[in-house]
Tab-separated table of C-alpha atoms and ligand atoms in Angstrom:
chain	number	residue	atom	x	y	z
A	14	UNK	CA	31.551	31.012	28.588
A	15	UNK	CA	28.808	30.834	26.239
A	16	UNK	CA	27.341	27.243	24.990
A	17	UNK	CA	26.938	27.614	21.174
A	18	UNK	CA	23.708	25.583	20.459
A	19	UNK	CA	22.889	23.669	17.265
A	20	UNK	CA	20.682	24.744	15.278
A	21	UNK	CA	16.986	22.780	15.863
A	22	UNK	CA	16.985	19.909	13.098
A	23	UNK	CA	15.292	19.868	10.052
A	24	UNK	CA	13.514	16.511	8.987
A	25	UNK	CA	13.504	15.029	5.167
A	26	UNK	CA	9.547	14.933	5.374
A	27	UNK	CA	8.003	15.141	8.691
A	28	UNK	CA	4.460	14.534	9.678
A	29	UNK	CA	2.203	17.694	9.307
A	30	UNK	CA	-0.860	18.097	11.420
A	31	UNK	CA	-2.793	21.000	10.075
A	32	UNK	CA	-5.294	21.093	13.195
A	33	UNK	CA	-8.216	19.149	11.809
A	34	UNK	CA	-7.434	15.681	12.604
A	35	UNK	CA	-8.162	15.656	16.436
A	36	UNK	CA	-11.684	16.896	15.258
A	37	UNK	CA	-12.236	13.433	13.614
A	38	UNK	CA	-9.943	11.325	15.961
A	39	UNK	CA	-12.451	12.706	19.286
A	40	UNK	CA	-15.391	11.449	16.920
A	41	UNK	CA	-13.942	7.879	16.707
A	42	UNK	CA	-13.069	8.137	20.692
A	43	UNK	CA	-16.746	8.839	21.299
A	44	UNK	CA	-18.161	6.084	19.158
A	45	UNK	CA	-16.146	3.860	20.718
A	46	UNK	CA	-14.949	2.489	17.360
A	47	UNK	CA	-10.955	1.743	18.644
A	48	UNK	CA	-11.086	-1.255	15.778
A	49	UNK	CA	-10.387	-1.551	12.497
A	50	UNK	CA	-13.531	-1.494	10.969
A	51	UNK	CA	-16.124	2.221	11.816
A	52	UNK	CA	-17.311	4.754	10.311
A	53	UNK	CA	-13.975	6.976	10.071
A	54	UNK	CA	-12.832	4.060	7.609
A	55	UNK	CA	-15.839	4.433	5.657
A	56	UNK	CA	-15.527	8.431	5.506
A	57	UNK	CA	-12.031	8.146	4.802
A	58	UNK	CA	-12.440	5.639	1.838
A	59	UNK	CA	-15.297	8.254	0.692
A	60	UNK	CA	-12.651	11.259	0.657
A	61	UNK	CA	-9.997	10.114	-1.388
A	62	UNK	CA	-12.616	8.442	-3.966
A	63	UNK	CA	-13.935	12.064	-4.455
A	64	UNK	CA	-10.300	13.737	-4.536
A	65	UNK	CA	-9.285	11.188	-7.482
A	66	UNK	CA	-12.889	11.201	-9.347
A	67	UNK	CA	-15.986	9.466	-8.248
A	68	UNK	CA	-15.634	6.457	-10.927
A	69	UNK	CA	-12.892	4.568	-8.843
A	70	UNK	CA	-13.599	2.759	-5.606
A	71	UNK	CA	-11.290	2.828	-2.347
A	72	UNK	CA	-10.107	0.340	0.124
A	73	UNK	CA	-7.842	1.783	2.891
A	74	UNK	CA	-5.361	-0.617	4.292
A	75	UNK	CA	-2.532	-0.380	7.120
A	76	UNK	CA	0.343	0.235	4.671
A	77	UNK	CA	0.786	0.934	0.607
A	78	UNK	CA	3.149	-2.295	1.221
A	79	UNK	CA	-0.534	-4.523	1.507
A	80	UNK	CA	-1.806	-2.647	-0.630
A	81	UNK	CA	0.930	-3.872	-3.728
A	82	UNK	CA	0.599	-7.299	-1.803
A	83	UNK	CA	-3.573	-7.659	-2.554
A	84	UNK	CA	-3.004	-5.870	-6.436
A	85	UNK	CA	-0.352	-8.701	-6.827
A	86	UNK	CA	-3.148	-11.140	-5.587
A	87	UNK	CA	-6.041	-9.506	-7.453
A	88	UNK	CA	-4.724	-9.971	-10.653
A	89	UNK	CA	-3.481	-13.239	-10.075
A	90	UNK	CA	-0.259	-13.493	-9.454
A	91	UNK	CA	0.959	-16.586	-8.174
A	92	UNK	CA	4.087	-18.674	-7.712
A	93	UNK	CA	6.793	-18.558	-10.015
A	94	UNK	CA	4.715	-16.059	-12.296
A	95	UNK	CA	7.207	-12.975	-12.996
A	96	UNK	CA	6.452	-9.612	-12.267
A	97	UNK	CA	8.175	-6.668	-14.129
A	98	UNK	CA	9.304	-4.080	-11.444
A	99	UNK	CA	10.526	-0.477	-11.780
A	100	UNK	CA	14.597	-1.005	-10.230
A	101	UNK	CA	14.575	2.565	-9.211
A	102	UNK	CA	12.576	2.790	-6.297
A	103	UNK	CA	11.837	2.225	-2.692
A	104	UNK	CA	12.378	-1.857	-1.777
A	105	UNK	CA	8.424	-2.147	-0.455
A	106	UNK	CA	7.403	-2.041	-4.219
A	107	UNK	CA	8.843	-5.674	-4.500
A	108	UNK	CA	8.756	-7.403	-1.611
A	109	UNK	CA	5.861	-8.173	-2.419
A	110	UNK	CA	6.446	-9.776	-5.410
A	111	UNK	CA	8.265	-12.148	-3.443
A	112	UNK	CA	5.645	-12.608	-0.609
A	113	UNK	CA	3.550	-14.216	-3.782
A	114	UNK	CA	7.038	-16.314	-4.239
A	115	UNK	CA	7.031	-14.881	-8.153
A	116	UNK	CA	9.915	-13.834	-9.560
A	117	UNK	CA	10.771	-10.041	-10.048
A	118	UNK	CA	12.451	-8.582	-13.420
A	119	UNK	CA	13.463	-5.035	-12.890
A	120	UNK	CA	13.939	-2.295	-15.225
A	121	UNK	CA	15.659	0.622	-15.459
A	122	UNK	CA	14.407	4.317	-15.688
A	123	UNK	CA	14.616	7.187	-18.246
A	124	UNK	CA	16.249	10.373	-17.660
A	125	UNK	CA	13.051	12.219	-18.025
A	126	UNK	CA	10.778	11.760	-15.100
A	127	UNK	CA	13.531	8.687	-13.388
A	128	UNK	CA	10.655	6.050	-14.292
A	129	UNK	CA	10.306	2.924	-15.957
A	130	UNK	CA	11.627	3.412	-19.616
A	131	UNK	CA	8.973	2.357	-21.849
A	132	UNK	CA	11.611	1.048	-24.212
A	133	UNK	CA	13.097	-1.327	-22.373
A	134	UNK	CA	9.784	-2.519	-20.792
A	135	UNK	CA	9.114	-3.078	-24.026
A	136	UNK	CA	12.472	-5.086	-24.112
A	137	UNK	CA	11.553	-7.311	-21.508
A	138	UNK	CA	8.344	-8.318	-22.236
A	139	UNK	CA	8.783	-9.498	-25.809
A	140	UNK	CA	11.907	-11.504	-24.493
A	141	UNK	CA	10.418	-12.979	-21.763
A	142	UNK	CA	7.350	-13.962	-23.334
A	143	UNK	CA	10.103	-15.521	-26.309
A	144	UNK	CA	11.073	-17.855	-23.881
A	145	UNK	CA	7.163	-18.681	-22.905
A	146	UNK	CA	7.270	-16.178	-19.067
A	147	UNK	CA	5.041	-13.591	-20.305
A	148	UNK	CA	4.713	-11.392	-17.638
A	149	UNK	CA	1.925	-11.662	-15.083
A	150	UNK	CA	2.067	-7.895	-14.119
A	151	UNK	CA	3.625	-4.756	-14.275
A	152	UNK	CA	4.198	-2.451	-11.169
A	153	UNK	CA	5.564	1.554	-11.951
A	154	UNK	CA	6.110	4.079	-9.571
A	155	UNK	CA	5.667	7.535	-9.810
A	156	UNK	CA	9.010	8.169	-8.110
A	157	UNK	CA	9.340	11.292	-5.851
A	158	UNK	CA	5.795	12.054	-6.889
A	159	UNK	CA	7.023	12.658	-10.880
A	160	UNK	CA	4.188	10.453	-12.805
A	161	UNK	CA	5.706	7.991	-15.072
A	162	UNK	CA	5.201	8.091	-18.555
A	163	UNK	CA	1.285	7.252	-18.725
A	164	UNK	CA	0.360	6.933	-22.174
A	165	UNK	CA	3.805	5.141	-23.120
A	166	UNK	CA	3.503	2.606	-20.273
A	167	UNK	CA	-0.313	1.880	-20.740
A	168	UNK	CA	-0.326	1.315	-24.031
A	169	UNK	CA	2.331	-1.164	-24.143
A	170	UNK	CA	0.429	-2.758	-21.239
A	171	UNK	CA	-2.903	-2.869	-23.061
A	172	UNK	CA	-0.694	-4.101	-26.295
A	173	UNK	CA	0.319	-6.992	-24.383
A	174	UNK	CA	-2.223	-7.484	-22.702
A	175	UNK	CA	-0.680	-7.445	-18.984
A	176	UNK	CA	-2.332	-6.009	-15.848
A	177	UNK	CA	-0.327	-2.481	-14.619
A	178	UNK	CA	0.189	-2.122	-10.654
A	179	UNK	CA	0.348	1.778	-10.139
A	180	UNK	CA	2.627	2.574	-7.148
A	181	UNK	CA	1.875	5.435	-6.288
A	182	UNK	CA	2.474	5.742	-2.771
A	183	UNK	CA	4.094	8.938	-2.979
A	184	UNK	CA	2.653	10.770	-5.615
A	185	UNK	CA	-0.917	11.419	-3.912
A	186	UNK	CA	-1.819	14.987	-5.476
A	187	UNK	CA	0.219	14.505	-8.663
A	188	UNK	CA	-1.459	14.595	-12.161
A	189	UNK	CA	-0.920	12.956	-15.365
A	190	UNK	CA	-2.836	15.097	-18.556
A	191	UNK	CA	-5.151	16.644	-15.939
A	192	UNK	CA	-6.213	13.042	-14.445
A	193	UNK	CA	-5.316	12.120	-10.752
A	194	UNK	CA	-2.354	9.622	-10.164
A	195	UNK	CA	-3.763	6.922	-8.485
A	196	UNK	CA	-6.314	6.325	-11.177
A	197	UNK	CA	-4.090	4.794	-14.083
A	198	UNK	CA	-3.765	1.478	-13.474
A	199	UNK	CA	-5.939	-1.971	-13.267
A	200	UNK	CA	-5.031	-1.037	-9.399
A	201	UNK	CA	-3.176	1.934	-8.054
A	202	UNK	CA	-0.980	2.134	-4.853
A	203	UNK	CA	-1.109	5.152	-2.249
A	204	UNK	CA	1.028	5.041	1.217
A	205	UNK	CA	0.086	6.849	3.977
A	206	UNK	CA	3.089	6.436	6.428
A	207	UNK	CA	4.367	9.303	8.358
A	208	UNK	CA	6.781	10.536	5.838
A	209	UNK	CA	4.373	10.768	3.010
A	210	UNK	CA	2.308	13.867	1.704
A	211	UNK	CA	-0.606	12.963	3.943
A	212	UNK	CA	-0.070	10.691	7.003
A	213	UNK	CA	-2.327	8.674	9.019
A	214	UNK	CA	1.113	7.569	10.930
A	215	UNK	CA	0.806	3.971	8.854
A	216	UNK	CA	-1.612	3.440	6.509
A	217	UNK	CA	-2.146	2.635	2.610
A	218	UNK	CA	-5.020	2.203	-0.059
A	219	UNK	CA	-5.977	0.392	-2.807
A	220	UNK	CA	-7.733	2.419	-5.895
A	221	UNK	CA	-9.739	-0.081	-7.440
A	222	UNK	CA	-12.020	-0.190	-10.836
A	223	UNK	CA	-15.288	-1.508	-9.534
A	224	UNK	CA	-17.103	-2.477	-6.763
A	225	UNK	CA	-16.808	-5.815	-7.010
A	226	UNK	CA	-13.523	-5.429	-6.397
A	227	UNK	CA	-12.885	-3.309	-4.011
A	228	UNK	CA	-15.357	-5.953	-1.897
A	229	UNK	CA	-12.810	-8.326	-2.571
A	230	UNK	CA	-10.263	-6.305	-1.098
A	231	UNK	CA	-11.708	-5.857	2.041
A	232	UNK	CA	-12.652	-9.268	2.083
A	233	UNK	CA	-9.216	-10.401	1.586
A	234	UNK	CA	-7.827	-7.587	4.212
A	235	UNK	CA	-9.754	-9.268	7.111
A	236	UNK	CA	-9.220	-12.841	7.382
A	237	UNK	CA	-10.720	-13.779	4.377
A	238	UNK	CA	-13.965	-13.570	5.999
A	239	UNK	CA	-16.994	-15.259	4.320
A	240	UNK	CA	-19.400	-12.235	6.068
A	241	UNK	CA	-21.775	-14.475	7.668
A	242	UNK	CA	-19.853	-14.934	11.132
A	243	UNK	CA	-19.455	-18.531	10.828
A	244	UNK	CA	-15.556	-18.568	10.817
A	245	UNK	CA	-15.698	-20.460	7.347
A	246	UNK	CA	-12.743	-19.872	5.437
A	247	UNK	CA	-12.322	-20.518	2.098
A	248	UNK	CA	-9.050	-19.140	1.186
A	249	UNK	CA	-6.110	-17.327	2.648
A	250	UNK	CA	-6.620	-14.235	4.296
A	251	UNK	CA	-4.545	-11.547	5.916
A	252	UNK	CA	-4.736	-9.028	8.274
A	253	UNK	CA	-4.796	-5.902	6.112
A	254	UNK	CA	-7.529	-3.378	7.001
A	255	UNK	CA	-6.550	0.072	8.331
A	256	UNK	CA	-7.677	1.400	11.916
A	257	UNK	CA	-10.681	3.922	12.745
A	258	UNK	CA	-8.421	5.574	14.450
A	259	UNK	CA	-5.960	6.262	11.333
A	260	UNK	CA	-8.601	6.665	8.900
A	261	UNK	CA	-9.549	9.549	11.240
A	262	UNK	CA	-6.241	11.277	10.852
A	263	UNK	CA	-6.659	10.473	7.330
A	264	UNK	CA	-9.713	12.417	6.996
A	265	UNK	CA	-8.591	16.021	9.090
A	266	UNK	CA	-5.024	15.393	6.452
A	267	UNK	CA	-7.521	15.085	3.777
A	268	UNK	CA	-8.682	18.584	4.173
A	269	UNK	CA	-5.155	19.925	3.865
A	270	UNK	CA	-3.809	17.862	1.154
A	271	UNK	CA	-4.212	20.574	-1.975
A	272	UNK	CA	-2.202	23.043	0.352
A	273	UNK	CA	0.287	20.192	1.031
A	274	UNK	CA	1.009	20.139	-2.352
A	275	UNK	CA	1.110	23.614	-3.373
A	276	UNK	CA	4.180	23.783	-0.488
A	277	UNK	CA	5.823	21.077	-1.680
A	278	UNK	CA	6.062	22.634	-5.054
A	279	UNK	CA	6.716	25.832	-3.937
A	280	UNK	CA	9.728	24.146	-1.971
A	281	UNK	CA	10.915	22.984	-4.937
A	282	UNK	CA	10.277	26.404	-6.807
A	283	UNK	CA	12.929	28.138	-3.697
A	284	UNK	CA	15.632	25.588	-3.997
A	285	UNK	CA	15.756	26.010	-7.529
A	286	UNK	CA	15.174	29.824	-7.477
A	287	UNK	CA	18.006	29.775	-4.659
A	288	UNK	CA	20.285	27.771	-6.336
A	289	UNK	CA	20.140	28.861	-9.691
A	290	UNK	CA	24.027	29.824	-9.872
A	291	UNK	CA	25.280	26.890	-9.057
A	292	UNK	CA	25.598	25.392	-12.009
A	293	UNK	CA	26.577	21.615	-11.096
A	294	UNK	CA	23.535	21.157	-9.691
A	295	UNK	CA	20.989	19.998	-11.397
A	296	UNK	CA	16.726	19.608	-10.903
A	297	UNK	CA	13.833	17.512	-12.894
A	298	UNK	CA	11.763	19.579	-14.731
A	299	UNK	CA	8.259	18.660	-15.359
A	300	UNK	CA	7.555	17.181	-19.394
A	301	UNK	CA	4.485	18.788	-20.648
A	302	UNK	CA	1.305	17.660	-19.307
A	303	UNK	CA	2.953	16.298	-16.171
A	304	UNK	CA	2.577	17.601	-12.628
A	305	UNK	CA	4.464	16.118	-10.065
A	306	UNK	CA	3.788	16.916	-6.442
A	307	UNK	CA	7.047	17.303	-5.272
A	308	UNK	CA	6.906	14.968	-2.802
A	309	UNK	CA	10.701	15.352	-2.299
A	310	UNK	CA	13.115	18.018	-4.133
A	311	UNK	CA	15.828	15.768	-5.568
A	312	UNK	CA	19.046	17.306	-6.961
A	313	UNK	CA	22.032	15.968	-8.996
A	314	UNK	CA	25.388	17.020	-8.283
A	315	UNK	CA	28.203	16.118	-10.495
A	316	UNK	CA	29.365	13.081	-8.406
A	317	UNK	CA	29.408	10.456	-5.655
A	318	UNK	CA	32.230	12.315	-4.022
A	319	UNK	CA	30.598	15.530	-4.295
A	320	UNK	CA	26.871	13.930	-3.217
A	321	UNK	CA	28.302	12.506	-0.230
A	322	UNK	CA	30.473	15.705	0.956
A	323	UNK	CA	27.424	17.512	0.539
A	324	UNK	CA	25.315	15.404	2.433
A	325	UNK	CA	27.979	15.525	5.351
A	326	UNK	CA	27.807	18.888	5.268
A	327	UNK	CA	24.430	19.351	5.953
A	328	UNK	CA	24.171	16.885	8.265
A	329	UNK	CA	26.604	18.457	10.330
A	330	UNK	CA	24.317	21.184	10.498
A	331	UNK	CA	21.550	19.093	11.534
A	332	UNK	CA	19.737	19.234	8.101
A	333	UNK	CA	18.615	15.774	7.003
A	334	UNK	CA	18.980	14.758	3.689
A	335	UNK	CA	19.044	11.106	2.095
A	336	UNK	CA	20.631	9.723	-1.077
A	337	UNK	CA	18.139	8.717	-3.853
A	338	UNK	CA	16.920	5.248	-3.625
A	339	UNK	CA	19.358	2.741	-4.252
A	340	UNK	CA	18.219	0.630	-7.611
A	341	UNK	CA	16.444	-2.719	-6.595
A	342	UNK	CA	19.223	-4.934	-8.709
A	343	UNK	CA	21.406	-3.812	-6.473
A	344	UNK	CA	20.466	-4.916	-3.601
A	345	UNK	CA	21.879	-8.339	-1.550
A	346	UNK	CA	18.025	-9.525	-1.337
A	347	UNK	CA	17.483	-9.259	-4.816
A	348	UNK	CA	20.638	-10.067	-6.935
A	349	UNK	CA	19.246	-12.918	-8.123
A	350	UNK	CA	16.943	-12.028	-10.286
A	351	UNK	CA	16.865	-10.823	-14.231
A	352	UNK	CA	17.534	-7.121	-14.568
A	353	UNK	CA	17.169	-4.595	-17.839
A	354	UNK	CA	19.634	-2.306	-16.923
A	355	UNK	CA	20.755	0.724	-19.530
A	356	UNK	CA	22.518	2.745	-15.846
A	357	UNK	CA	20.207	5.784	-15.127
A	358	UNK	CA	18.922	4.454	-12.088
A	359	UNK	CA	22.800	3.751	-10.782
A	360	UNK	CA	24.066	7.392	-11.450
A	361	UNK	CA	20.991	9.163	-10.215
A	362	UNK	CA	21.470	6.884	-7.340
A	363	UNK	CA	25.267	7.530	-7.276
A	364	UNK	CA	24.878	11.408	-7.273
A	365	UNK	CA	21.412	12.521	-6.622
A	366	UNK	CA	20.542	13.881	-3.445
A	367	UNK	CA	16.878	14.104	-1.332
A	368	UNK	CA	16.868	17.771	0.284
A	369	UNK	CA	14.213	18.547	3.053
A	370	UNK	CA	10.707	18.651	1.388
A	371	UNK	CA	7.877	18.932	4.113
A	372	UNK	CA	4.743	20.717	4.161
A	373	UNK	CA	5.529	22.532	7.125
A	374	UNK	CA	9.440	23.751	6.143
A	375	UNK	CA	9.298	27.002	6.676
A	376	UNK	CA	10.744	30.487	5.174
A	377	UNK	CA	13.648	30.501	7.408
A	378	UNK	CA	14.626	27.020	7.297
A	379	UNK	CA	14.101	27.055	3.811
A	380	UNK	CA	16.969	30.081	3.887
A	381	UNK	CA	19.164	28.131	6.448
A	382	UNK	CA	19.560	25.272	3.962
A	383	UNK	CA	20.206	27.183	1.182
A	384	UNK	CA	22.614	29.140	2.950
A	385	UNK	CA	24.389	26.149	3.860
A	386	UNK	CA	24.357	24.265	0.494
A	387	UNK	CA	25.874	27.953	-1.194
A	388	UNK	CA	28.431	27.758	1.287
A	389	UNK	CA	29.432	24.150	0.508
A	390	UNK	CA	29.770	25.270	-3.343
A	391	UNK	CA	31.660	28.452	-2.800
A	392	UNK	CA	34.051	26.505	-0.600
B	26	LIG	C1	6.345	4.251	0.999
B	26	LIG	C2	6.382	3.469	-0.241
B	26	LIG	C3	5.772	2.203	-0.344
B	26	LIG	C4	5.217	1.465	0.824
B	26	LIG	O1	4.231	2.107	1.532
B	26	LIG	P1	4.086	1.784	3.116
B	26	LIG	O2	2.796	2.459	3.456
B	26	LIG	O3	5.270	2.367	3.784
B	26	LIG	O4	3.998	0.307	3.264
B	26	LIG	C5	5.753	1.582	-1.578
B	26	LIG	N1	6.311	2.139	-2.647
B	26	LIG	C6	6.929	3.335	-2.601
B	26	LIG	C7	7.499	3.908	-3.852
B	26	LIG	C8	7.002	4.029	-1.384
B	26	LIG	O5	7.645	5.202	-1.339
């Protein structure tokens, strides 16, 4: 009798190695340099400060997560300060807040790009400062790779006078007006871990605005070394800096990374294209002037039930697909704390759905899934 055989599985966002990284990986193996300091760090660094524009200065780290934890730190946060946090997003943007024992306040998104709604940013900060807790910092995301709303969220952190946090560990490649994400706040956020646009298997940076302190974040990311080699410490340090090893992956992904994006937006481009008649479903559209990388194609379905039969559905066929993020006042670890809530983040969270998105998805699994989710709808 014949076996029938699964399909082969198709990954949310899977690593892509385009072919150049062992070229810069073999370097590092023949300079020895197995350590986190070298020359691949330094090339690395010099890469992504040309891809964003030569005025900001990089310092690559071993995850985006120490890379939010040293912003936190470089603008002073410190304990019981409060942070204001975008609620709709991925858990690492917060912790940590509380690794610097502050207190987050989350917000809720707008139904335009599922960011931080100006509005009731706004909200919080003039209410919190009433009761004398202005703020210490503000961290948005550019969720999915959609930028946030730039100009609205700058200005009211200029007005007020409060440092911005950029997270934007997935939206390396995305533009704002023409201008690089990454290069919008007092310090930006990028992730390299192995299910981002560009992967260096675990990895993160810090944009910074000068010199002085991007020094400080390097400082900082080793032990809070003085530089002299006399093991005097004069505050606390942490163990931060990325490898030479995954800067050199970073470098060969480097080369790759406009391509990257052009797929992912071409993968969002098919699913829309091949799910036009389907009319419960629905996509984000870009606002003028924004360009989101399409990290991951989200969709909205018309509800929970729906979402999560869906999501069965494909899994079944060995297509992976994940809910969207579940909104940080949600969760157990951080009910606690104040929340400005107005409910976008719960329903997109409630019925949105993360299809497969990587670089490397190609023409015929691209087909298979939409095959699949037109059968579910025709059902
Ligand atoms: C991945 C991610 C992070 C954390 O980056 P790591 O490199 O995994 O530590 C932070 N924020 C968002 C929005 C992310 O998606």
């Amino acid at each position: 009798m014949k076996k029938v055989q699964k399909p082969y599985k198709i990954y949310l966002s899977p690593p892509h190695m385009a072919g150049e990284e062992r070229r810069f990986i073999d370097e590092a193996f023949k300079a020895n340099y197995i350590a986190p300091s070298g020359p691949q760090i330094t090339g690395f660094e010099k890469d992504i400060q040309n891809y964003l524009n030569d005025r900001v200065k990089v310092a690559c780290l071993n995850s985006g997560t120490s890379a939010i934890h040293l912003a936190l730190k470089l603008v002073g946060v410190k304990k019981g300060d409060e942070v204001i946090c975008q609620s709709n997003t991925f858990a690492a943007t917060a912790f940590p807040i509380l690794y610097q024992s502050a207190i987050p306040i989350f917000i809720d998104s707008e139904t335009d790009t599922y960011n931080l709604s100006p509005r009731l940013l706004k909200k919080a900060i003039k209410e919190r400062s009433e009761v004398g807790k202005k703020p210490a910092a503000i961290i948005a995301v550019h969720l999915y790779g959609m930028p946030f709303k730039v100009d609205e969220i700058k200005k009211i952190a200029l007005d007020f006078k409060i440092p911005l946090i950029e997270d934007g560990a997935e939206a390396l490649g995305s533009e704002y007006k023409g201008k690089k994400c990454g290069t919008f706040g007092d310090f930006s956020v990028i992730s390299f871990n192995g299910n981002k646009i560009i992967t260096t298997s675990a990895g993160g940076a810090l944009v910074c605005r000068s010199e002085h302190a991007k020094n400080k974040t390097i400082q900082l990311a080793t032990q809070a070394n003085t530089g002299n080699n006399e093991y005097h410490h004069e505050e606390v340090g942490y163990n931060y800096r990325i490898s030479n090893i995954a800067a050199a992956i970073g470098r060969g992904q480097m080369l790759s990374l406009d391509k990257f994006v052009q797929k992912r937006r071409s993968n969002f481009q098919n699913y829309k294209e091949g799910l036009k008649s389907i009319k419960e479903i629905k996509f984000l559209e870009e606002p003028e002037g924004f360009l989101s990388n399409r990290w991951l194609t989200t969709i909205i379905t018309e509800s929970q039930r729906i979402r999560n039969a869906l999501m069965k559905f494909l899994s079944d066929k060995n297509i992976e697909c994940r809910p969207m993020w579940k909104p940080l006042h949600l969760q157990p670890v951080f009910e606690d704390y104040p929340a400005y809530i107005n409910g976008c983040s719960e329903q997109l969270s409630e019925n949105g759905l993360c299809l497969p998105s990587g670089s490397n998805l190609n023409e015929a699994d691209m087909d298979r899934i939409i095959k699949i989710i037109r059968e579910f709808y025709s059902a």
